[in-house]
Amino acid sequence: MIATMSEPTLHAEEFTVDELAQRANMTVRNVRAYASRGLIDPPRLEGRTGYYTLAHLQRLQLIRQLLDRGFTLAAVEDAILRSPTTAPGHALELMTLLETGDDADDPSVLMPRADLAALAGVPQDDELIDALVDLDLIEKVDDTMLRILDPAVVRPGAAAVALGLSPETVIGAVPLLREHLGVAARYLVHRTSEEIVQPFLDEGLPEQDWPRVFGAVEELLPIASQVMLAIFRSELRASIETEIGDKLQQMGD
DNA sequence: CTTCTTACA
DNA sequence: TGTAAGCA
């Protein structure tokens, strides 16, 4: 009915760059910059002007959230390019897990023994070092240098010690977490194998579909991680309420 | 007049 | 990331 000449967009859910940028609270310049880095899909082109959809908007909003959380553009880029088909929320959680996103392949890093002790806020202790070595979390390089094999575990662990937990408690948590999370991990992998991989093997294995199956399995990693994290968090909160809440209440009495 | 690209700062 | 020039 109404055909205003200034509004060629009759598809209700499509925007021009300008509208897109506005809704995402970004400048057009940055929208284009992200687009040029492949962070958003190319728009539907009509002549020379592009028309963007809600999917584009959501992607930009995700980028903004991650940027606002303090991640570098490079890290955001890495996260998005890694899991293109994963829902935006999952990618966000994935980034939180990966922290930086870059050193996911070989995270090991060299650190003087004194530095590790400083991070934990405790005096240097050979026994603690040995305990970490036994857990395959670090390696002895020489008398003064350590190789941190799993910084994602060691760094927060040191932080926990710095906050007042005993090193023994923190170190003791590692085998405990490995054991219990390992059960859940093996269960999920087993079910994935049975329900996703096996059917493809059974029905004749069209070779060209393998990348897709493999991709699906890969993408389950961040999704499962997110669920694990959410459940663990709620368990932590529940424990805090009962255990610590009770003690505080007793103090009040 | 707007979109897009490229280039520069 | 902003600004500008040239183009469709």
PDB file of C-alpha atoms in Angstrom, chain A residues 1-251:
ATOM      1  CA  MET A   1       0.000   0.000   0.000  1.00  0.00           C
ATOM      2  CA  ILE A   2       2.316   2.636   1.205  1.00  0.00           C
ATOM      3  CA  ALA A   3       5.304   2.798  -1.047  1.00  0.00           C
ATOM      4  CA  THR A   4       7.476   5.561   0.245  1.00  0.00           C
ATOM      5  CA  MET A   5      10.404   6.171  -2.008  1.00  0.00           C
ATOM      6  CA  SER A   6      12.751   6.697   0.911  1.00  0.00           C
ATOM      7  CA  GLU A   7      12.050   3.221   2.225  1.00  0.00           C
ATOM      8  CA  PRO A   8      13.021   0.545  -0.261  1.00  0.00           C
ATOM      9  CA  THR A   9      13.133  -1.996   2.570  1.00  0.00           C
ATOM     10  CA  LEU A  10       9.781  -3.697   2.523  1.00  0.00           C
ATOM     11  CA  HIS A  11      11.213  -6.769   4.180  1.00  0.00           C
ATOM     12  CA  ALA A  12      10.345  -5.853   7.742  1.00  0.00           C
ATOM     13  CA  GLU A  13      13.332  -7.593   9.249  1.00  0.00           C
ATOM     14  CA  GLU A  14      16.077  -6.167   7.123  1.00  0.00           C
ATOM     15  CA  PHE A  15      18.223  -3.128   7.781  1.00  0.00           C
ATOM     16  CA  THR A  16      20.673  -0.978   5.936  1.00  0.00           C
ATOM     17  CA  VAL A  17      24.169  -0.581   7.372  1.00  0.00           C
ATOM     18  CA  ASP A  18      23.103   2.616   9.002  1.00  0.00           C
ATOM     19  CA  GLU A  19      20.136   1.066  10.790  1.00  0.00           C
ATOM     20  CA  LEU A  20      22.206  -1.966  11.657  1.00  0.00           C
ATOM     21  CA  ALA A  21      24.950   0.143  13.184  1.00  0.00           C
ATOM     22  CA  GLN A  22      22.440   2.159  15.171  1.00  0.00           C
ATOM     23  CA  ARG A  23      20.732  -0.890  16.631  1.00  0.00           C
ATOM     24  CA  ALA A  24      24.066  -2.400  17.571  1.00  0.00           C
ATOM     25  CA  ASN A  25      25.331   0.832  19.064  1.00  0.00           C
ATOM     26  CA  MET A  26      28.236   0.894  16.716  1.00  0.00           C
ATOM     27  CA  THR A  27      29.511   3.219  14.082  1.00  0.00           C
ATOM     28  CA  VAL A  28      29.063   2.236  10.465  1.00  0.00           C
ATOM     29  CA  ARG A  29      32.816   2.337  10.213  1.00  0.00           C
ATOM     30  CA  ASN A  30      33.206  -0.444  12.728  1.00  0.00           C
ATOM     31  CA  VAL A  31      30.455  -2.542  11.243  1.00  0.00           C
ATOM     32  CA  ARG A  32      32.347  -2.439   7.991  1.00  0.00           C
ATOM     33  CA  ALA A  33      35.619  -3.144   9.748  1.00  0.00           C
ATOM     34  CA  TYR A  34      34.183  -6.257  11.396  1.00  0.00           C
ATOM     35  CA  ALA A  35      32.616  -7.304   8.134  1.00  0.00           C
ATOM     36  CA  SER A  36      35.920  -6.998   6.349  1.00  0.00           C
ATOM     37  CA  ARG A  37      37.398  -9.354   8.932  1.00  0.00           C
ATOM     38  CA  GLY A  38      34.717 -11.898   8.182  1.00  0.00           C
ATOM     39  CA  LEU A  39      33.031 -11.540  11.554  1.00  0.00           C
ATOM     40  CA  ILE A  40      29.605 -11.137   9.976  1.00  0.00           C
ATOM     41  CA  ASP A  41      28.162 -12.763   6.906  1.00  0.00           C
ATOM     42  CA  PRO A  42      27.919 -10.729   3.718  1.00  0.00           C
ATOM     43  CA  PRO A  43      24.582  -8.946   3.421  1.00  0.00           C
ATOM     44  CA  ARG A  44      21.988  -9.513   0.706  1.00  0.00           C
ATOM     45  CA  LEU A  45      23.090  -7.216  -2.039  1.00  0.00           C
ATOM     46  CA  GLU A  46      20.703  -5.150  -4.068  1.00  0.00           C
ATOM     47  CA  GLY A  47      22.692  -3.251  -6.593  1.00  0.00           C
ATOM     48  CA  ARG A  48      25.326  -1.676  -4.466  1.00  0.00           C
ATOM     49  CA  THR A  49      23.576  -1.505  -1.115  1.00  0.00           C
ATOM     50  CA  GLY A  50      23.537  -4.327   1.367  1.00  0.00           C
ATOM     51  CA  TYR A  51      20.569  -5.417   3.425  1.00  0.00           C
ATOM     52  CA  TYR A  52      21.233  -7.003   6.794  1.00  0.00           C
ATOM     53  CA  THR A  53      19.077  -9.315   8.884  1.00  0.00           C
ATOM     54  CA  LEU A  54      18.437 -10.003  12.539  1.00  0.00           C
ATOM     55  CA  ALA A  55      21.183 -12.612  12.411  1.00  0.00           C
ATOM     56  CA  HIS A  56      23.657  -9.904  11.497  1.00  0.00           C
ATOM     57  CA  LEU A  57      22.405  -7.753  14.343  1.00  0.00           C
ATOM     58  CA  GLN A  58      22.753 -10.542  16.857  1.00  0.00           C
ATOM     59  CA  ARG A  59      26.263 -11.273  15.699  1.00  0.00           C
ATOM     60  CA  LEU A  60      27.232  -7.639  16.164  1.00  0.00           C
ATOM     61  CA  GLN A  61      25.655  -7.601  19.594  1.00  0.00           C
ATOM     62  CA  LEU A  62      27.717 -10.636  20.501  1.00  0.00           C
ATOM     63  CA  ILE A  63      30.859  -8.894  19.312  1.00  0.00           C
ATOM     64  CA  ARG A  64      29.998  -5.882  21.416  1.00  0.00           C
ATOM     65  CA  GLN A  65      29.369  -7.967  24.507  1.00  0.00           C
ATOM     66  CA  LEU A  66      32.699  -9.713  24.162  1.00  0.00           C
ATOM     67  CA  LEU A  67      34.512  -6.447  23.510  1.00  0.00           C
ATOM     68  CA  ASP A  68      32.815  -4.915  26.528  1.00  0.00           C
ATOM     69  CA  ARG A  69      33.939  -7.846  28.620  1.00  0.00           C
ATOM     70  CA  GLY A  70      37.461  -6.806  27.892  1.00  0.00           C
ATOM     71  CA  PHE A  71      38.371  -9.299  25.212  1.00  0.00           C
ATOM     72  CA  THR A  72      40.575  -8.052  22.426  1.00  0.00           C
ATOM     73  CA  LEU A  73      39.207  -7.913  18.925  1.00  0.00           C
ATOM     74  CA  ALA A  74      41.693 -10.619  17.995  1.00  0.00           C
ATOM     75  CA  ALA A  75      40.274 -12.904  20.678  1.00  0.00           C
ATOM     76  CA  VAL A  76      36.723 -12.196  19.578  1.00  0.00           C
ATOM     77  CA  GLU A  77      37.722 -12.884  16.029  1.00  0.00           C
ATOM     78  CA  ASP A  78      39.256 -16.160  17.056  1.00  0.00           C
ATOM     79  CA  ALA A  79      36.194 -17.268  18.997  1.00  0.00           C
ATOM     80  CA  ILE A  80      33.756 -16.464  16.236  1.00  0.00           C
ATOM     81  CA  LEU A  81      35.804 -17.968  13.463  1.00  0.00           C
ATOM     82  CA  ARG A  82      36.268 -21.105  15.535  1.00  0.00           C
ATOM     83  CA  SER A  83      32.617 -21.848  16.064  1.00  0.00           C
ATOM     84  CA  PRO A  84      30.733 -20.204  13.214  1.00  0.00           C
ATOM     85  CA  THR A  85      27.611 -22.308  13.551  1.00  0.00           C
ATOM     86  CA  THR A  86      27.465 -22.344  17.332  1.00  0.00           C
ATOM     87  CA  ALA A  87      24.811 -20.183  18.867  1.00  0.00           C
ATOM     88  CA  PRO A  88      26.189 -16.788  19.907  1.00  0.00           C
ATOM     89  CA  GLY A  89      25.620 -17.429  23.594  1.00  0.00           C
ATOM     90  CA  HIS A  90      27.723 -20.533  23.416  1.00  0.00           C
ATOM     91  CA  ALA A  91      30.561 -18.736  21.729  1.00  0.00           C
ATOM     92  CA  LEU A  92      30.485 -16.194  24.525  1.00  0.00           C
ATOM     93  CA  GLU A  93      30.783 -18.857  27.180  1.00  0.00           C
ATOM     94  CA  LEU A  94      33.466 -20.558  25.171  1.00  0.00           C
ATOM     95  CA  MET A  95      35.495 -17.404  25.210  1.00  0.00           C
ATOM     96  CA  THR A  96      35.101 -17.156  28.934  1.00  0.00           C
ATOM     97  CA  LEU A  97      36.485 -20.646  29.228  1.00  0.00           C
ATOM     98  CA  LEU A  98      39.336 -20.049  26.858  1.00  0.00           C
ATOM     99  CA  GLU A  99      40.181 -16.746  28.541  1.00  0.00           C
ATOM    100  CA  THR A 100      42.433 -15.643  25.746  1.00  0.00           C
ATOM    101  CA  GLY A 101      41.473 -18.036  23.017  1.00  0.00           C
ATOM    102  CA  ASP A 102      44.849 -17.959  21.390  1.00  0.00           C
ATOM    103  CA  ASP A 103      47.013 -20.285  23.366  1.00  0.00           C
ATOM    104  CA  ALA A 104      44.479 -23.089  23.333  1.00  0.00           C
ATOM    105  CA  ASP A 105      46.797 -25.342  21.365  1.00  0.00           C
ATOM    106  CA  ASP A 106      49.972 -25.112  23.409  1.00  0.00           C
ATOM    107  CA  PRO A 107      49.226 -23.196  26.552  1.00  0.00           C
ATOM    108  CA  SER A 108      52.465 -24.115  28.309  1.00  0.00           C
ATOM    109  CA  VAL A 109      54.496 -21.190  29.543  1.00  0.00           C
ATOM    110  CA  LEU A 110      57.796 -20.725  31.340  1.00  0.00           C
ATOM    111  CA  MET A 111      57.843 -19.177  34.796  1.00  0.00           C
ATOM    112  CA  PRO A 112      60.470 -18.768  37.506  1.00  0.00           C
ATOM    113  CA  ARG A 113      59.706 -20.699  40.696  1.00  0.00           C
ATOM    114  CA  ALA A 114      59.788 -17.464  42.596  1.00  0.00           C
ATOM    115  CA  ASP A 115      57.051 -16.047  40.370  1.00  0.00           C
ATOM    116  CA  LEU A 116      54.723 -18.951  40.986  1.00  0.00           C
ATOM    117  CA  ALA A 117      55.257 -18.605  44.725  1.00  0.00           C
ATOM    118  CA  ALA A 118      54.588 -14.895  44.407  1.00  0.00           C
ATOM    119  CA  LEU A 119      51.361 -15.512  42.490  1.00  0.00           C
ATOM    120  CA  ALA A 120      50.176 -17.776  45.284  1.00  0.00           C
ATOM    121  CA  GLY A 121      51.462 -15.432  47.963  1.00  0.00           C
ATOM    122  CA  VAL A 122      53.360 -18.209  49.735  1.00  0.00           C
ATOM    123  CA  PRO A 123      57.037 -18.960  50.335  1.00  0.00           C
ATOM    124  CA  GLN A 124      58.776 -21.174  47.818  1.00  0.00           C
ATOM    125  CA  ASP A 125      58.192 -24.817  48.658  1.00  0.00           C
ATOM    126  CA  ASP A 126      59.815 -27.800  46.967  1.00  0.00           C
ATOM    127  CA  GLU A 127      57.164 -30.189  48.198  1.00  0.00           C
ATOM    128  CA  LEU A 128      54.399 -28.161  46.604  1.00  0.00           C
ATOM    129  CA  ILE A 129      56.381 -28.030  43.386  1.00  0.00           C
ATOM    130  CA  ASP A 130      56.714 -31.801  43.448  1.00  0.00           C
ATOM    131  CA  ALA A 131      53.006 -32.188  44.051  1.00  0.00           C
ATOM    132  CA  LEU A 132      52.258 -30.046  41.005  1.00  0.00           C
ATOM    133  CA  VAL A 133      54.741 -32.044  38.964  1.00  0.00           C
ATOM    134  CA  ASP A 134      53.038 -35.283  40.023  1.00  0.00           C
ATOM    135  CA  LEU A 135      49.748 -33.875  38.786  1.00  0.00           C
ATOM    136  CA  ASP A 136      51.325 -33.044  35.409  1.00  0.00           C
ATOM    137  CA  LEU A 137      50.453 -29.413  35.913  1.00  0.00           C
ATOM    138  CA  ILE A 138      54.058 -28.228  35.714  1.00  0.00           C
ATOM    139  CA  GLU A 139      57.533 -29.449  34.754  1.00  0.00           C
ATOM    140  CA  LYS A 140      60.911 -28.650  36.243  1.00  0.00           C
ATOM    141  CA  VAL A 141      63.086 -26.997  33.639  1.00  0.00           C
ATOM    142  CA  ASP A 142      66.066 -26.261  35.871  1.00  0.00           C
ATOM    143  CA  ASP A 143      66.799 -25.082  39.388  1.00  0.00           C
ATOM    144  CA  THR A 144      64.978 -21.817  38.975  1.00  0.00           C
ATOM    145  CA  MET A 145      62.618 -22.234  36.037  1.00  0.00           C
ATOM    146  CA  LEU A 146      59.332 -24.093  35.728  1.00  0.00           C
ATOM    147  CA  ARG A 147      57.218 -24.912  32.708  1.00  0.00           C
ATOM    148  CA  ILE A 148      53.554 -24.368  33.495  1.00  0.00           C
ATOM    149  CA  LEU A 149      51.859 -27.073  31.472  1.00  0.00           C
ATOM    150  CA  ASP A 150      48.324 -26.011  32.255  1.00  0.00           C
ATOM    151  CA  PRO A 151      48.146 -22.304  33.094  1.00  0.00           C
ATOM    152  CA  ALA A 152      44.342 -22.395  32.949  1.00  0.00           C
ATOM    153  CA  VAL A 153      44.480 -24.560  36.060  1.00  0.00           C
ATOM    154  CA  VAL A 154      47.647 -23.327  37.742  1.00  0.00           C
ATOM    155  CA  ARG A 155      46.937 -19.577  37.538  1.00  0.00           C
ATOM    156  CA  PRO A 156      43.494 -19.667  39.153  1.00  0.00           C
ATOM    157  CA  GLY A 157      44.823 -22.228  41.606  1.00  0.00           C
ATOM    158  CA  ALA A 158      47.548 -19.846  42.688  1.00  0.00           C
ATOM    159  CA  ALA A 159      44.941 -17.123  42.982  1.00  0.00           C
ATOM    160  CA  ALA A 160      42.877 -19.329  45.280  1.00  0.00           C
ATOM    161  CA  VAL A 161      45.889 -19.853  47.497  1.00  0.00           C
ATOM    162  CA  ALA A 162      46.554 -16.136  47.500  1.00  0.00           C
ATOM    163  CA  LEU A 163      43.009 -15.679  48.764  1.00  0.00           C
ATOM    164  CA  GLY A 164      43.737 -17.812  51.783  1.00  0.00           C
ATOM    165  CA  LEU A 165      43.022 -21.417  50.828  1.00  0.00           C
ATOM    166  CA  SER A 166      45.827 -23.757  51.802  1.00  0.00           C
ATOM    167  CA  PRO A 167      47.981 -25.033  48.912  1.00  0.00           C
ATOM    168  CA  GLU A 168      47.156 -28.576  50.028  1.00  0.00           C
ATOM    169  CA  THR A 169      43.450 -27.926  49.612  1.00  0.00           C
ATOM    170  CA  VAL A 170      43.813 -26.390  46.193  1.00  0.00           C
ATOM    171  CA  ILE A 171      46.146 -29.098  44.981  1.00  0.00           C
ATOM    172  CA  GLY A 172      43.846 -31.715  46.439  1.00  0.00           C
ATOM    173  CA  ALA A 173      40.965 -30.335  44.429  1.00  0.00           C
ATOM    174  CA  VAL A 174      42.680 -31.183  41.168  1.00  0.00           C
ATOM    175  CA  PRO A 175      42.476 -34.979  41.300  1.00  0.00           C
ATOM    176  CA  LEU A 176      38.997 -34.656  42.747  1.00  0.00           C
ATOM    177  CA  LEU A 177      37.786 -32.516  39.856  1.00  0.00           C
ATOM    178  CA  ARG A 178      39.543 -34.681  37.323  1.00  0.00           C
ATOM    179  CA  GLU A 179      37.934 -37.799  38.678  1.00  0.00           C
ATOM    180  CA  HIS A 180      34.381 -36.530  38.827  1.00  0.00           C
ATOM    181  CA  LEU A 181      34.376 -34.366  35.730  1.00  0.00           C
ATOM    182  CA  GLY A 182      36.111 -37.203  33.947  1.00  0.00           C
ATOM    183  CA  VAL A 183      33.107 -39.416  34.636  1.00  0.00           C
ATOM    184  CA  ALA A 184      30.767 -36.879  33.100  1.00  0.00           C
ATOM    185  CA  ALA A 185      33.100 -36.285  30.155  1.00  0.00           C
ATOM    186  CA  ARG A 186      33.415 -39.972  29.352  1.00  0.00           C
ATOM    187  CA  TYR A 187      29.680 -40.402  29.625  1.00  0.00           C
ATOM    188  CA  LEU A 188      28.994 -37.586  27.166  1.00  0.00           C
ATOM    189  CA  VAL A 189      31.644 -38.732  24.725  1.00  0.00           C
ATOM    190  CA  HIS A 190      30.330 -42.260  24.873  1.00  0.00           C
ATOM    191  CA  ARG A 191      26.757 -41.116  24.224  1.00  0.00           C
ATOM    192  CA  THR A 192      27.957 -38.869  21.409  1.00  0.00           C
ATOM    193  CA  SER A 193      29.731 -41.779  19.849  1.00  0.00           C
ATOM    194  CA  GLU A 194      26.638 -43.952  20.133  1.00  0.00           C
ATOM    195  CA  GLU A 195      24.073 -41.407  19.015  1.00  0.00           C
ATOM    196  CA  ILE A 196      25.894 -39.302  16.440  1.00  0.00           C
ATOM    197  CA  VAL A 197      28.926 -41.127  15.121  1.00  0.00           C
ATOM    198  CA  GLN A 198      27.671 -44.709  15.128  1.00  0.00           C
ATOM    199  CA  PRO A 199      24.531 -44.031  13.066  1.00  0.00           C
ATOM    200  CA  PHE A 200      26.672 -42.558  10.319  1.00  0.00           C
ATOM    201  CA  LEU A 201      28.895 -45.609  10.330  1.00  0.00           C
ATOM    202  CA  ASP A 202      25.845 -47.849  10.200  1.00  0.00           C
ATOM    203  CA  GLU A 203      24.109 -46.165   7.340  1.00  0.00           C
ATOM    204  CA  GLY A 204      26.951 -46.624   4.915  1.00  0.00           C
ATOM    205  CA  LEU A 205      29.225 -43.708   5.650  1.00  0.00           C
ATOM    206  CA  PRO A 206      28.929 -41.181   2.830  1.00  0.00           C
ATOM    207  CA  GLU A 207      32.501 -40.006   2.926  1.00  0.00           C
ATOM    208  CA  GLN A 208      31.715 -36.411   2.150  1.00  0.00           C
ATOM    209  CA  ASP A 209      29.540 -36.150   5.247  1.00  0.00           C
ATOM    210  CA  TRP A 210      32.395 -36.924   7.592  1.00  0.00           C
ATOM    211  CA  PRO A 211      33.518 -33.325   8.027  1.00  0.00           C
ATOM    212  CA  ARG A 212      30.002 -32.451   9.129  1.00  0.00           C
ATOM    213  CA  VAL A 213      29.847 -35.236  11.698  1.00  0.00           C
ATOM    214  CA  PHE A 214      33.272 -34.405  12.942  1.00  0.00           C
ATOM    215  CA  GLY A 215      32.281 -30.745  13.121  1.00  0.00           C
ATOM    216  CA  ALA A 216      29.201 -31.552  15.152  1.00  0.00           C
ATOM    217  CA  VAL A 217      31.293 -33.485  17.636  1.00  0.00           C
ATOM    218  CA  GLU A 218      33.743 -30.598  17.875  1.00  0.00           C
ATOM    219  CA  GLU A 219      30.974 -28.138  18.561  1.00  0.00           C
ATOM    220  CA  LEU A 220      29.642 -30.229  21.386  1.00  0.00           C
ATOM    221  CA  LEU A 221      32.769 -29.344  23.325  1.00  0.00           C
ATOM    222  CA  PRO A 222      31.889 -25.719  24.102  1.00  0.00           C
ATOM    223  CA  ILE A 223      28.248 -26.608  24.619  1.00  0.00           C
ATOM    224  CA  ALA A 224      29.048 -29.349  27.099  1.00  0.00           C
ATOM    225  CA  SER A 225      31.571 -27.058  28.773  1.00  0.00           C
ATOM    226  CA  GLN A 226      28.938 -24.414  29.217  1.00  0.00           C
ATOM    227  CA  VAL A 227      26.513 -26.828  30.817  1.00  0.00           C
ATOM    228  CA  MET A 228      29.213 -28.197  33.071  1.00  0.00           C
ATOM    229  CA  LEU A 229      30.150 -24.704  34.143  1.00  0.00           C
ATOM    230  CA  ALA A 230      26.561 -23.711  34.843  1.00  0.00           C
ATOM    231  CA  ILE A 231      25.873 -26.815  36.904  1.00  0.00           C
ATOM    232  CA  PHE A 232      29.108 -26.522  38.824  1.00  0.00           C
ATOM    233  CA  ARG A 233      28.330 -22.902  39.591  1.00  0.00           C
ATOM    234  CA  SER A 234      24.909 -23.666  40.970  1.00  0.00           C
ATOM    235  CA  GLU A 235      26.344 -26.491  43.039  1.00  0.00           C
ATOM    236  CA  LEU A 236      28.947 -24.107  44.399  1.00  0.00           C
ATOM    237  CA  ARG A 237      26.306 -21.563  45.309  1.00  0.00           C
ATOM    238  CA  ALA A 238      24.176 -24.178  47.011  1.00  0.00           C
ATOM    239  CA  SER A 239      27.161 -25.409  49.003  1.00  0.00           C
ATOM    240  CA  ILE A 240      28.085 -21.893  49.985  1.00  0.00           C
ATOM    241  CA  GLU A 241      24.590 -21.272  51.279  1.00  0.00           C
ATOM    242  CA  THR A 242      24.425 -24.369  53.428  1.00  0.00           C
ATOM    243  CA  GLU A 243      27.992 -24.639  54.628  1.00  0.00           C
ATOM    244  CA  ILE A 244      29.009 -21.036  54.999  1.00  0.00           C
ATOM    245  CA  GLY A 245      25.583 -19.520  55.478  1.00  0.00           C
ATOM    246  CA  ASP A 246      25.020 -21.742  58.494  1.00  0.00           C
ATOM    247  CA  LYS A 247      28.233 -20.701  60.149  1.00  0.00           C
ATOM    248  CA  LEU A 248      27.480 -17.043  59.678  1.00  0.00           C
ATOM    249  CA  GLN A 249      24.067 -17.608  61.178  1.00  0.00           C
ATOM    250  CA  GLN A 250      25.548 -19.316  64.208  1.00  0.00           C
ATOM    251  CA  MET A 251      27.739 -16.274  64.725  1.00  0.00           C
TER     252      MET A 251
END
